[in-house]
Coordinates of C-alpha atoms and ligand atoms in Angstrom, one line a residue:
Chain A
M841 CA -11.8 -4.3 40.0
T842 CA -8.3 -4.9 41.2
E843 CA -7.7 -1.7 43.1
R844 CA -9.5 -1.2 46.4
A845 CA -12.0 1.6 46.2
A846 CA -11.3 4.8 48.3
V847 CA -15.0 5.1 49.2
T848 CA -17.7 2.4 49.0
A849 CA -21.4 2.8 49.9
E850 CA -23.3 -0.5 50.1
S851 CA -27.1 -0.2 49.9
V852 CA -27.1 2.9 52.1
Y853 CA -30.4 4.1 53.5
K854 CA -31.0 7.2 55.6
V855 CA -34.3 8.1 57.2
F856 CA -34.8 11.2 59.3
G857 CA -37.7 11.2 61.8
Q858 CA -40.3 8.5 62.3
G859 CA -43.8 7.5 61.1
A860 CA -45.8 10.0 59.0
H861 CA -43.0 12.7 59.3
A862 CA -40.2 10.4 58.2
V863 CA -38.0 11.9 55.5
H864 CA -36.3 9.3 53.2
A865 CA -33.1 11.3 52.5
L866 CA -31.2 8.3 50.9
E867 CA -32.7 5.2 49.4
N868 CA -30.5 2.2 48.5
V869 CA -27.5 4.2 47.4
S870 CA -24.6 2.0 46.2
L871 CA -21.5 3.7 45.0
S872 CA -17.8 3.0 44.6
I873 CA -15.3 5.9 44.2
Q874 CA -11.8 5.1 43.0
Q875 CA -8.4 6.2 44.6
G876 CA -7.3 9.6 43.3
E877 CA -10.6 10.2 41.6
F878 CA -12.3 13.6 41.4
F879 CA -15.9 12.5 42.0
T880 CA -18.8 14.8 42.0
L881 CA -22.3 14.4 43.5
L882 CA -24.7 16.5 41.5
G883 CA -28.4 17.0 42.1
P884 CA -31.1 19.5 42.9
S885 CA -31.6 21.0 46.4
G886 CA -32.8 18.5 48.9
C887 CA -31.8 15.4 46.9
G888 CA -29.6 14.0 49.7
K889 CA -26.1 15.1 48.6
T890 CA -25.1 16.6 51.9
T891 CA -26.6 13.6 53.7
L892 CA -24.4 11.2 51.7
L893 CA -21.3 13.3 52.4
R894 CA -22.1 13.4 56.2
L895 CA -22.5 9.6 56.2
I896 CA -19.1 9.2 54.6
A897 CA -17.6 11.7 57.1
G898 CA -19.3 10.0 60.0
F899 CA -21.5 12.9 61.2
E900 CA -24.6 10.8 60.7
M901 CA -25.2 7.0 61.0
P902 CA -26.9 5.3 58.1
S903 CA -30.3 3.8 58.8
G904 CA -29.2 0.8 56.8
G905 CA -26.2 -0.3 54.7
H906 CA -22.5 0.1 55.1
I907 CA -19.8 2.7 54.4
L908 CA -16.3 1.4 53.5
L909 CA -13.1 3.5 53.3
D910 CA -10.2 1.9 51.6
G911 CA -11.9 -1.5 51.9
Q912 CA -12.4 -1.2 55.6
D913 CA -15.9 -1.0 57.1
V914 CA -16.2 2.3 59.0
T915 CA -20.0 2.4 59.5
D916 CA -19.6 2.4 63.3
L917 CA -16.6 4.6 63.6
P918 CA -16.9 8.2 64.9
P919 CA -15.7 11.1 62.6
N920 CA -12.4 11.5 64.5
K921 CA -11.5 7.9 63.7
R922 CA -12.0 8.2 59.9
P923 CA -9.2 9.1 57.6
V924 CA -11.4 11.7 55.8
N925 CA -11.7 15.4 56.1
T926 CA -14.4 17.8 55.2
V927 CA -14.4 21.3 53.7
F928 CA -17.7 22.8 55.0
Q929 CA -20.0 25.0 52.9
S930 CA -19.8 27.6 55.7
Y931 CA -16.0 26.9 56.1
A932 CA -16.5 26.4 59.9
L933 CA -13.2 28.0 60.7
F934 CA -12.3 28.4 64.4
P935 CA -12.8 32.1 65.0
H936 CA -10.7 32.1 68.2
L937 CA -7.6 30.7 66.4
S938 CA -5.2 32.2 63.8
V939 CA -4.8 31.0 60.3
R940 CA -1.8 29.0 61.3
Q941 CA -3.5 27.4 64.3
N942 CA -6.6 26.5 62.2
V943 CA -4.4 24.8 59.6
G944 CA -2.4 22.9 62.3
F945 CA -5.5 21.9 64.3
A946 CA -5.9 18.3 63.1
L947 CA -2.2 17.6 63.5
K948 CA -2.2 19.0 67.1
M949 CA -5.3 16.8 67.9
Q950 CA -3.5 13.8 66.6
G951 CA -0.6 14.6 69.0
R952 CA 2.0 14.9 66.3
P953 CA 5.4 16.3 67.3
K954 CA 5.7 20.1 67.2
A955 CA 8.3 20.2 64.5
E956 CA 6.1 18.1 62.2
I957 CA 3.1 20.3 62.9
D958 CA 5.0 23.5 62.1
G959 CA 6.6 22.0 59.0
R960 CA 3.3 20.7 57.5
T961 CA 1.4 23.8 58.5
E962 CA 3.9 26.0 56.6
Q963 CA 3.8 23.7 53.6
M964 CA 0.0 23.8 53.5
M965 CA -0.2 27.5 53.8
A966 CA 2.3 27.7 50.9
L967 CA 0.2 25.3 48.9
V968 CA -2.9 27.6 49.1
K969 CA -0.7 30.8 49.0
L970 CA -1.5 32.1 52.4
E971 CA 1.9 32.3 54.0
S972 CA 1.7 36.1 54.4
M973 CA -1.5 35.8 56.5
A974 CA -0.4 33.1 58.9
D975 CA -0.9 35.1 62.1
R976 CA -4.2 36.8 61.2
K977 CA -7.4 35.8 62.9
V978 CA -9.7 34.1 60.4
A979 CA -12.4 36.9 60.8
Q980 CA -9.9 39.3 59.2
L981 CA -9.9 37.3 55.9
S982 CA -12.0 37.7 52.7
G983 CA -14.3 34.9 51.7
G984 CA -11.9 33.5 49.1
Q985 CA -9.1 33.5 51.7
Q986 CA -11.2 31.8 54.2
Q987 CA -12.0 29.2 51.6
R988 CA -8.3 28.6 51.2
V989 CA -7.8 28.2 54.9
A990 CA -10.6 25.7 55.0
L991 CA -8.9 23.7 52.2
A992 CA -5.5 23.9 53.8
R993 CA -6.9 22.8 57.2
A994 CA -8.6 19.8 55.7
L995 CA -5.6 18.8 53.6
A996 CA -3.0 19.2 56.4
P997 CA -3.5 15.8 58.0
Q998 CA -3.2 14.1 54.5
P999 CA -6.6 12.4 54.5
K1000 CA -7.3 9.5 52.1
V1001 CA -10.5 11.3 51.0
L1002 CA -11.4 15.0 51.0
L1003 CA -15.1 15.8 51.1
L1004 CA -16.2 19.1 49.8
D1005 CA -19.8 20.3 50.4
E1006 CA -20.5 23.1 47.8
P1007 CA -17.3 24.8 48.8
L1008 CA -17.6 27.4 46.0
S1009 CA -21.2 28.4 46.4
A1010 CA -20.5 31.4 48.6
L1011 CA -18.0 33.0 46.2
D1012 CA -18.7 35.4 43.3
L1013 CA -18.4 34.1 39.8
K1014 CA -14.9 35.3 39.0
L1015 CA -13.4 33.9 42.3
R1016 CA -15.4 30.7 41.7
K1017 CA -13.8 30.1 38.3
E1018 CA -10.4 30.7 39.9
M1019 CA -11.0 28.4 42.7
Q1020 CA -12.3 25.7 40.3
V1021 CA -8.9 25.7 38.6
E1022 CA -7.2 25.9 42.0
L1023 CA -9.1 22.9 43.4
K1024 CA -8.4 20.8 40.3
R1025 CA -4.7 21.7 40.7
L1026 CA -4.6 20.8 44.4
Q1027 CA -6.3 17.5 43.6
T1028 CA -3.8 16.6 40.9
E1029 CA -0.9 17.7 43.0
T1030 CA -1.9 15.8 46.2
G1031 CA -3.4 12.8 44.5
I1032 CA -6.1 12.7 47.2
T1033 CA -9.5 11.4 46.3
F1034 CA -12.0 14.3 46.2
V1035 CA -15.7 13.9 46.7
F1036 CA -17.3 17.1 45.6
V1037 CA -20.9 18.2 46.1
T1038 CA -22.5 20.8 43.9
H1039 CA -25.8 21.6 42.3
D1040 CA -24.1 23.5 39.5
Q1041 CA -23.9 21.2 36.5
E1042 CA -21.4 23.2 34.6
E1043 CA -19.0 23.0 37.6
A1044 CA -19.6 19.3 37.7
L1045 CA -19.0 18.8 34.0
T1046 CA -15.8 20.8 33.9
M1047 CA -14.1 19.5 37.1
S1048 CA -15.0 15.8 37.6
D1049 CA -13.5 12.5 36.5
R1050 CA -16.9 11.0 37.2
I1051 CA -20.3 12.4 38.3
G1052 CA -23.0 10.8 40.4
V1053 CA -26.4 12.4 39.5
M1054 CA -28.8 12.2 42.4
S1055 CA -32.5 12.9 42.7
A1056 CA -34.9 12.4 45.6
G1057 CA -32.5 10.3 47.6
K1058 CA -31.6 8.0 44.8
L1059 CA -28.5 7.7 42.7
Q1060 CA -29.8 8.1 39.1
Q1061 CA -26.6 7.6 37.1
V1062 CA -22.8 7.4 37.7
A1063 CA -20.6 8.0 34.7
S1064 CA -18.0 10.3 33.2
P1065 CA -19.1 13.9 32.3
R1066 CA -19.2 13.0 28.6
D1067 CA -21.3 9.9 29.1
I1068 CA -23.7 11.7 31.4
Y1069 CA -24.2 14.3 28.7
T1070 CA -24.3 12.1 25.7
A1071 CA -25.9 9.0 27.1
P1072 CA -28.2 9.9 30.0
V1073 CA -30.0 6.8 31.3
N1074 CA -33.3 8.4 32.2
R1075 CA -35.6 11.4 31.8
F1076 CA -34.3 13.1 35.0
V1077 CA -30.7 13.0 34.0
A1078 CA -31.3 14.1 30.5
N1079 CA -33.4 17.0 31.7
F1080 CA -31.0 18.0 34.6
I1081 CA -27.8 18.0 32.6
G1082 CA -28.0 20.6 29.9
E1083 CA -31.1 21.1 27.8
T1084 CA -32.8 18.4 25.9
N1085 CA -35.9 17.6 23.8
L1086 CA -37.9 14.6 24.9
L1087 CA -40.2 12.9 22.4
P1088 CA -42.3 9.7 22.8
V1089 CA -41.4 7.0 20.3
T1090 CA -42.5 3.5 19.3
A1091 CA -40.4 0.8 17.9
A1092 CA -40.9 0.4 14.1
K1093 CA -39.3 -1.3 11.2
G1094 CA -35.8 0.4 10.6
G1095 CA -35.8 2.4 13.8
Y1096 CA -38.2 4.3 16.0
Q1097 CA -41.3 6.1 15.0
L1098 CA -42.0 9.7 16.2
G1099 CA -45.6 10.9 16.9
C1100 CA -45.5 12.7 13.5
G1101 CA -44.8 9.4 11.7
V1102 CA -41.1 9.9 10.8
I1103 CA -38.9 7.0 11.5
V1104 CA -35.5 7.8 13.0
S1105 CA -32.6 5.8 14.4
A1106 CA -31.5 6.0 18.0
D1107 CA -29.3 4.1 20.5
G1108 CA -30.2 2.9 24.0
N1109 CA -33.5 1.5 25.1
G1110 CA -36.7 3.0 26.4
S1111 CA -39.8 4.6 25.0
T1112 CA -38.6 8.3 25.1
L1113 CA -36.2 9.8 22.6
S1114 CA -33.8 12.5 23.9
I1115 CA -32.2 14.9 21.4
R1116 CA -30.0 17.9 22.4
P1117 CA -31.0 21.2 20.8
E1118 CA -27.5 21.6 19.2
Q1119 CA -27.9 18.2 17.6
I1120 CA -30.8 19.2 15.4
R1121 CA -30.0 20.7 12.0
V1122 CA -31.9 22.2 9.1
A1123 CA -32.3 19.4 6.4
D1124 CA -33.4 19.0 2.9
S1125 CA -37.1 17.9 2.8
K1126 CA -36.2 14.8 0.7
A1127 CA -33.5 13.6 3.1
K1128 CA -34.1 10.4 5.0
G1129 CA -35.4 11.0 8.5
A1130 CA -36.3 14.6 7.7
I1131 CA -39.0 16.0 10.0
E1132 CA -41.4 18.8 8.9
A1133 CA -41.8 21.5 11.5
R1134 CA -43.3 24.9 11.9
V1135 CA -41.2 27.7 13.5
T1136 CA -43.2 29.1 16.3
N1137 CA -40.6 31.4 17.8
L1138 CA -37.0 32.5 17.2
V1139 CA -34.8 33.6 20.1
Y1140 CA -31.3 35.0 19.4
F1141 CA -28.4 34.1 21.7
G1142 CA -25.2 35.7 20.4
T1143 CA -23.8 33.1 18.0
D1144 CA -26.9 30.9 18.0
V1145 CA -30.5 31.1 17.4
H1146 CA -33.0 29.0 19.3
A1147 CA -35.7 27.9 17.0
H1148 CA -38.9 26.7 18.7
L1149 CA -40.5 24.1 16.5
E1150 CA -43.9 22.4 16.4
L1151 CA -44.1 19.0 14.7
G1152 CA -47.0 17.6 12.8
D1153 CA -48.5 15.9 15.8
G1154 CA -48.2 19.0 17.9
A1155 CA -45.0 17.9 19.8
K1156 CA -42.6 20.7 20.6
M1157 CA -38.9 20.9 20.1
V1158 CA -36.1 23.5 20.5
A1159 CA -33.3 23.5 18.0
R1160 CA -30.1 25.5 18.5
L1161 CA -28.9 26.6 15.1
P1162 CA -25.6 28.4 14.5
L1163 CA -25.9 31.8 13.0
P1164 CA -24.2 32.1 9.6
P1165 CA -21.7 35.0 9.2
G1166 CA -24.2 37.4 7.7
G1167 CA -26.5 36.8 10.8
D1168 CA -29.4 35.7 8.7
T1169 CA -30.7 32.1 8.9
G1170 CA -33.4 32.7 6.4
L1171 CA -35.9 31.4 9.0
M1172 CA -39.1 33.3 9.7
R1173 CA -41.6 32.9 12.5
G1174 CA -44.6 30.9 11.2
S1175 CA -42.6 29.4 8.2
N1176 CA -42.3 25.6 7.7
I1177 CA -38.9 24.0 7.6
C1178 CA -37.4 20.5 7.6
V1179 CA -34.9 19.3 10.3
D1180 CA -33.1 16.1 11.1
F1181 CA -30.9 14.8 13.9
V1182 CA -27.0 14.6 13.8
P1183 CA -26.4 10.8 13.2
G1184 CA -25.8 8.9 16.5
A1185 CA -27.0 11.8 18.6
A1186 CA -30.5 10.6 19.5
R1187 CA -30.7 8.5 22.6
L1188 CA -33.6 6.4 23.9
I1189 CA -34.1 6.7 27.7
G1190 CA -36.2 5.1 30.3
E1191 CA -38.4 6.8 32.8
Chain B
M764 CA -35.1 61.2 57.2
A765 CA -37.7 63.6 55.9
E766 CA -40.6 61.6 57.2
R767 CA -41.6 62.3 60.8
N768 CA -41.7 59.2 62.8
F769 CA -43.1 59.2 66.3
E770 CA -40.3 59.8 68.8
V771 CA -40.7 59.9 72.5
S772 CA -37.9 62.4 72.8
R773 CA -40.0 65.0 70.9
L774 CA -42.8 65.0 73.4
P775 CA -43.0 68.2 75.4
G776 CA -41.4 68.0 78.8
F777 CA -39.4 65.0 77.9
A778 CA -36.0 66.5 78.9
T779 CA -37.5 67.8 82.2
T780 CA -39.0 64.4 83.1
A781 CA -35.8 62.6 82.2
I782 CA -33.7 64.9 84.4
I783 CA -36.2 64.5 87.4
V784 CA -36.0 60.7 87.0
F785 CA -32.2 60.6 87.0
I786 CA -32.1 62.9 90.1
I787 CA -34.5 60.6 92.0
L788 CA -32.5 57.6 90.9
Y789 CA -29.1 58.9 91.8
L790 CA -29.5 61.7 94.4
P791 CA -29.6 59.2 97.4
I792 CA -26.5 57.4 96.2
I793 CA -24.7 60.7 95.6
T794 CA -25.7 61.9 99.0
L795 CA -24.5 58.7 100.5
M796 CA -21.2 59.0 98.7
V797 CA -20.7 62.7 99.7
Y798 CA -21.4 62.0 103.4
S799 CA -18.9 59.2 103.4
F800 CA -16.3 62.0 103.2
N801 CA -17.9 64.0 106.1
G802 CA -15.5 65.2 108.8
G803 CA -18.2 65.0 111.5
A804 CA -20.1 62.1 112.9
S805 CA -23.4 63.0 111.3
I806 CA -24.9 61.5 108.1
A807 CA -27.0 64.6 107.6
L808 CA -24.8 67.6 108.7
W809 CA -21.8 68.5 106.6
E810 CA -18.7 69.3 108.7
G811 CA -15.9 69.4 106.1
F812 CA -14.0 66.9 104.0
S813 CA -12.1 64.0 105.5
L814 CA -11.2 60.4 104.8
R815 CA -11.6 59.7 108.5
W816 CA -14.5 57.2 108.1
Y817 CA -12.7 55.2 105.5
E818 CA -9.8 54.9 108.0
I819 CA -12.1 53.9 110.8
A820 CA -13.8 51.3 108.6
W821 CA -10.4 50.0 107.4
N822 CA -9.2 49.6 111.0
N823 CA -12.4 48.0 112.2
D824 CA -11.8 44.3 112.7
A825 CA -15.5 43.5 112.5
V826 CA -15.6 45.2 109.1
K827 CA -12.5 43.4 108.0
S828 CA -13.6 40.0 108.9
A829 CA -17.1 40.6 107.4
T830 CA -15.5 41.8 104.2
M831 CA -13.2 38.7 104.0
R832 CA -16.2 36.5 104.7
S833 CA -18.3 38.2 102.0
L834 CA -15.5 37.9 99.4
T835 CA -14.8 34.2 100.3
I836 CA -18.5 33.3 100.0
A837 CA -18.9 35.3 96.8
A838 CA -15.8 33.7 95.2
A839 CA -16.8 30.2 96.2
A840 CA -20.5 30.7 95.2
S841 CA -19.5 32.2 91.9
V842 CA -17.2 29.4 91.0
I843 CA -19.6 26.7 92.1
S844 CA -22.7 28.2 90.5
T845 CA -20.8 29.0 87.2
V846 CA -19.6 25.4 86.9
L847 CA -23.1 24.1 87.6
A848 CA -24.7 26.7 85.3
S849 CA -22.2 25.8 82.5
M850 CA -23.2 22.1 82.7
A851 CA -26.9 23.0 82.8
A852 CA -26.5 25.3 79.8
L853 CA -24.6 22.7 77.8
G854 CA -27.2 20.1 78.8
T855 CA -30.1 22.2 77.7
T856 CA -28.8 23.6 74.5
R857 CA -26.5 20.9 73.0
R858 CA -29.2 18.6 71.9
D859 CA -32.5 18.5 70.1
K860 CA -35.6 19.8 71.7
F861 CA -36.9 17.4 74.3
K862 CA -40.1 16.9 76.3
G863 CA -40.0 18.8 79.6
Q864 CA -37.5 21.3 78.3
T865 CA -39.6 24.3 79.5
V866 CA -40.1 22.6 82.9
I867 CA -36.3 22.3 83.2
Y868 CA -35.8 26.0 82.3
V869 CA -38.3 26.9 84.9
L870 CA -36.6 24.7 87.5
I871 CA -33.2 26.2 86.8
N872 CA -34.6 29.7 87.0
Q873 CA -36.7 29.0 90.1
P874 CA -34.6 31.2 92.4
L875 CA -35.6 34.2 90.3
M876 CA -39.3 33.5 90.9
V877 CA -39.7 32.2 94.4
P878 CA -39.8 35.1 96.9
E879 CA -36.4 35.3 98.5
I880 CA -37.9 35.4 102.0
V881 CA -39.5 32.0 101.3
T882 CA -36.2 30.5 100.3
A883 CA -34.6 32.0 103.3
V884 CA -37.1 30.5 105.8
A885 CA -36.9 27.2 104.0
L886 CA -33.1 27.1 104.2
L887 CA -33.2 28.2 107.8
I888 CA -35.4 25.2 108.8
F889 CA -33.6 22.8 106.5
F890 CA -30.0 23.8 107.6
A891 CA -31.1 23.8 111.3
A892 CA -31.9 20.1 110.9
V893 CA -28.6 19.5 109.1
K894 CA -26.7 21.3 111.8
V895 CA -28.2 19.2 114.5
A896 CA -27.6 16.0 112.5
T897 CA -23.9 16.8 111.5
G898 CA -22.7 19.3 114.1
Y899 CA -21.1 21.2 111.3
Q900 CA -21.3 25.0 111.8
G901 CA -19.0 26.4 109.2
L902 CA -19.4 28.7 106.2
G903 CA -20.5 25.8 104.0
Y904 CA -24.2 26.6 104.6
L905 CA -23.8 30.1 103.3
I906 CA -21.7 29.0 100.4
A907 CA -24.3 26.3 99.5
A908 CA -27.2 28.8 99.8
H909 CA -25.4 31.5 97.7
S910 CA -24.3 29.0 95.1
A911 CA -28.0 27.9 94.7
F912 CA -29.5 31.3 94.2
C913 CA -26.6 32.4 91.9
I914 CA -27.2 29.6 89.4
P915 CA -29.8 31.4 87.3
F916 CA -27.7 34.5 87.1
A917 CA -24.7 32.5 85.9
Y918 CA -26.9 30.4 83.6
L919 CA -28.5 33.1 81.5
P920 CA -25.3 34.7 79.9
I921 CA -23.8 31.2 79.4
R922 CA -26.9 29.9 77.7
A923 CA -27.2 33.0 75.5
R924 CA -23.6 32.5 74.4
L925 CA -24.1 28.8 73.7
E926 CA -27.2 29.5 71.6
G927 CA -25.3 32.0 69.5
M928 CA -22.5 29.4 68.9
D929 CA -22.1 27.7 65.5
L930 CA -22.5 24.0 66.0
T931 CA -20.7 23.1 62.8
L932 CA -17.5 24.3 64.6
E933 CA -17.8 21.3 66.9
V934 CA -18.6 19.0 64.0
A935 CA -15.5 20.4 62.2
A936 CA -13.3 19.7 65.3
S937 CA -14.5 16.1 65.4
D938 CA -13.8 15.8 61.7
L939 CA -10.2 17.0 62.4
Y940 CA -9.5 14.1 64.7
A941 CA -10.5 15.8 68.0
S942 CA -12.0 13.5 70.6
S943 CA -15.2 14.8 72.4
W944 CA -13.0 16.0 75.3
Q945 CA -10.5 17.7 73.0
T946 CA -13.4 19.3 71.1
F947 CA -14.7 20.7 74.4
T948 CA -11.4 22.0 75.7
N949 CA -10.1 23.3 72.3
V950 CA -13.2 24.7 70.7
T951 CA -16.4 24.8 72.9
L952 CA -14.8 26.2 76.1
P953 CA -12.7 28.9 74.5
L954 CA -15.7 30.1 72.6
L955 CA -17.9 29.9 75.6
M956 CA -15.4 31.8 77.9
P957 CA -16.8 35.3 77.6
G958 CA -20.2 33.9 78.7
V959 CA -18.7 32.0 81.5
L960 CA -16.8 35.0 82.8
A961 CA -19.9 37.2 82.5
G962 CA -21.9 34.6 84.4
A963 CA -19.2 34.3 87.1
M964 CA -19.0 38.1 87.5
L965 CA -22.8 38.4 87.8
A966 CA -23.0 35.6 90.3
F967 CA -20.2 37.2 92.3
V968 CA -22.0 40.6 92.5
I969 CA -25.3 39.0 93.4
S970 CA -23.7 37.0 96.2
L971 CA -21.9 40.0 97.5
D972 CA -25.1 41.9 97.7
D973 CA -27.3 39.4 99.4
V974 CA -28.9 40.2 102.8
I975 CA -32.1 38.2 103.3
I976 CA -31.0 34.7 102.8
T977 CA -27.6 35.3 104.5
E978 CA -29.4 36.8 107.5
F979 CA -31.5 33.7 107.9
V980 CA -28.8 31.1 107.2
K981 CA -25.8 32.5 109.0
S982 CA -24.7 31.2 112.4
G983 CA -23.5 33.5 115.1
G984 CA -20.4 35.5 114.2
Q985 CA -20.8 34.8 110.5
D986 CA -21.7 38.4 109.4
T987 CA -21.1 39.3 105.8
L988 CA -20.6 42.9 104.9
P989 CA -24.3 43.6 104.1
T990 CA -25.6 41.9 107.2
Y991 CA -22.9 43.7 109.3
M992 CA -24.2 47.0 107.9
L993 CA -27.7 46.1 108.7
G994 CA -26.7 45.3 112.2
Q995 CA -25.0 48.7 112.5
L996 CA -28.1 50.6 111.4
R997 CA -29.9 49.3 114.4
R998 CA -27.4 51.1 116.6
A999 CA -25.8 54.5 116.0
I1000 CA -25.5 55.4 112.3
T1001 CA -22.2 57.0 111.5
P1002 CA -20.7 57.9 108.1
E1003 CA -18.7 54.6 108.5
V1004 CA -21.7 52.9 106.9
N1005 CA -21.5 55.4 104.0
A1006 CA -17.8 54.7 103.6
I1007 CA -18.4 50.9 103.4
S1008 CA -21.3 51.3 101.1
T1009 CA -19.3 53.5 98.8
A1010 CA -16.5 51.0 98.7
L1011 CA -18.9 48.2 97.9
L1012 CA -20.6 50.3 95.2
G1013 CA -17.2 50.9 93.7
L1014 CA -16.4 47.2 93.6
T1015 CA -19.8 46.4 92.1
V1016 CA -19.6 49.1 89.4
V1017 CA -16.2 47.7 88.4
M1018 CA -17.5 44.1 88.1
L1019 CA -20.7 45.1 86.3
T1020 CA -18.7 47.2 83.8
A1021 CA -16.5 44.2 83.2
F1022 CA -19.7 42.1 82.7
F1023 CA -21.1 44.5 80.1
L1024 CA -17.8 44.7 78.2
L1025 CA -17.6 40.9 78.1
T1026 CA -21.2 40.4 76.9
R1027 CA -21.0 43.2 74.4
K1028 CA -17.9 41.7 72.8
K1029 CA -19.8 38.7 71.4
N1030 CA -21.7 40.7 68.9
Ligands
LIG1648 N1 -31.2 16.4 60.4 C1 -32.3 16.3 59.5 N2 -33.5 16.0 60.0 C2 -34.6 15.9 59.2 N3 -34.5 15.9 57.9 C3 -33.3 16.2 57.3 C4 -32.1 16.3 58.1 N4 -31.1 16.6 57.3 C5 -31.5 16.5 56.1 N5 -32.9 16.3 56.1 C6 -33.7 16.1 54.9 O1 -33.1 15.2 54.0 C7 -33.2 15.6 52.6 C8 -31.9 15.7 52.0 O2 -31.2 16.7 52.6 P1 -29.7 17.1 52.2 O3 -29.2 18.2 53.1 O4 -28.8 15.9 52.0 O5 -29.9 17.8 50.7 P2 -28.9 18.4 49.7 O6 -28.9 17.5 48.5 O7 -27.6 18.6 50.4 O8 -29.6 19.8 49.4 P3 -28.9 21.2 49.2 O9 -28.4 21.3 47.8 O10 -30.1 22.1 49.4 O11 -27.8 21.4 50.2 C9 -34.0 16.9 52.7 O12 -35.3 16.6 52.4 C10 -33.8 17.4 54.1 O13 -34.9 18.2 54.5
LIG1649 MG1 -26.4 20.3 51.0

C-alpha cells in the first residue's frame, strides 16, 4: 500500500459496562479505508456499526486498539480535534439557528474569517440546493431538506472523512432513492472519503466502492459489492447478502459430493456449499452434475418463479427460474425434475 | 364520541360548586383591590372612588425604601440562585445515573420541605453569630438567605428543560470543532435560556413575597415591602396597605404570566 489510508482501525475493541453485564460491542476490528473511497459498514441491528463510527469520530474511546486518520494516531484526540465530521441519524440540527447558521457553525467555531464563512456557507447551500431556504429555522423544513442541511453542515469544513450513520433511514422510499443518487454525486464531486452505515443491503450494494460486513461486533468480510455477493467468505455473509442455498458437502474425487451423492465443482474452501437461487437452472437428467429434485412448492414473483426443491437426501433448496414468454414453466407441484448449477457459481464457505 | 365516558363536569351541581369555589378564592382579593380605591380611610366602608391611597403610598418614604430593598434583594437572590441552580441542574442531568443521586435531589430541594419557620430560626441564630464575629450588618444576610430558599424554585424549571434537551446536539457541536466552552455558550445555554429565565422569574417572585425568613433575618431598618406591611397591620389599617398589595399583586401577575409563557413555549 503506497497511499496512506484515510481511516485505519488497528485491533479495536470496545466493551460497555463491566463484569457480568459487559457488552462486547466490538472485538478485534482491523480495517483500512482508502482516500476518496465510498466505504459502507453493513450489518444487522446491534452488530456495532454505530459504535465503530463513534470511535472514528471520537465520541467514544476504544477499550483497546488504535484509530488512525490519514496515518496519524488520533486515539486520544477529542472529537473537535479530529478532521472528520458526522451526519447523524437524527440529523441533530441546532433548532435555535437558521439553515445558514447551521451550515456555517463549524467554520465559526474554527474562528475562520467572516468572508470565508459566508462564502463557503453559500457554496455548501448551493451544493445541496437549499439557497432559497437559507434564513429559515430548521424546524420549518421537511425531513429531506433537514437531511440536506445536515450534509451541508458536515461538508462545510471540508473534512478528510465524512461519517454517515444511517442517514437515509428516516426518509420514505422515493426520497431515499433520490438521496442515494445525491450522496453518490456529492461524494464524487468533493472527493471526500465517505464511511456510510446502513443495514440495508441493497443500499450498500448499489452505492459502495467497498463494503465491510459486520456481525456481533466482528468484521466478517471486507470486499467490493461484487465479491461480497459472489464470493462470501462465510455462512453469515452468504446469508445476510441476498438469498442463498447452503448445502453441506464433502471433498470427493473430481469435486465435492452433496448429501444426495451428486458430485459438483466449486471454488473456495470450507465444508458448506453456497449457491444463489438464480444460479440454479433446469437441466437434462443425463447432464454431468445434474441433481434430481422434487418440486414441493412454486411461488410466482412477476418475471420469476421460485421453485422450492427437495433433494434425494431431504436437503432443501430454492431455485429462481425465469418465466418463459408464455408464462408456463411446465413445472408442477409434486413433480420430479433435474437441476444443475451455473458453472463457476457454487462457492465453498467456512462457518 | 358516541360512547359516554365519565366526566366530572356532568355531575349535578358541578357548575354551582365551581362558581362557589372561585368566589371563595377570589372574593377577598377583589375586595382588597376595590378598597384600595376607597376615598375614605376605612377598609370596610366605601366612600367613593379615589387614587388617594396610591398617592399616599407613592409619597411614603418608608414604602419607597422598603420597595427598593425588596426589589434589590429579589434581583440579587434571583440572579445568584439561578446561577447556582443552573450549575446544579447541569451537574445532576449531564451525566449517567450515579449513586446518591436521589440524596442530592433531596438536598437541593430541601428548602421546599423544611418548615420555613425552622429555617428562619436557624438563620437568625447562625447570622447572629456571624454578625458578632464580622461586625457586618448589611443586606448581605437577607440576600444570602433569599438566594438559598430560591434555589429549588429556580432549579426545577431549569432541570425540566435540560432533561428535555437532545444530547446529540452537544455531541454534534463537538464534532463540528466546538470546544466544551464553545459548545456550552453556542448550543447548551441558548437552548437552556427559556428554562433559566423561567427559573429566575419564579425565584424573583418567591423572594419578593417572603415574610417569615425576612422577618427573622433582617436587622433594624431593613424592612422589605411584605415585612413593612406586616408592621403596618399592627397599627392602624388604612387602604394604603390595600394599594401596596394591589401593586405587588400586579407585579407578581405580570412575572408569573411571563413564566408560564416561557415554560409553555418549549413544547
Ligand atoms: N453506551 C452504551 N452502553 C452500553 N451498551 C451499548 C452502548 N452503546 C451501544 N451499546 C451496545 O453495543 C452493541 C452495538 O451497538 P451499536 O449501536 O453499535 O449497534 P448498531 O450496529 O449501530 O445497531 P443499529 O443498526 O440498531 O443502529 C449493542 O449491543 C448495544 O446495545
Ligand atoms: Mg446504529
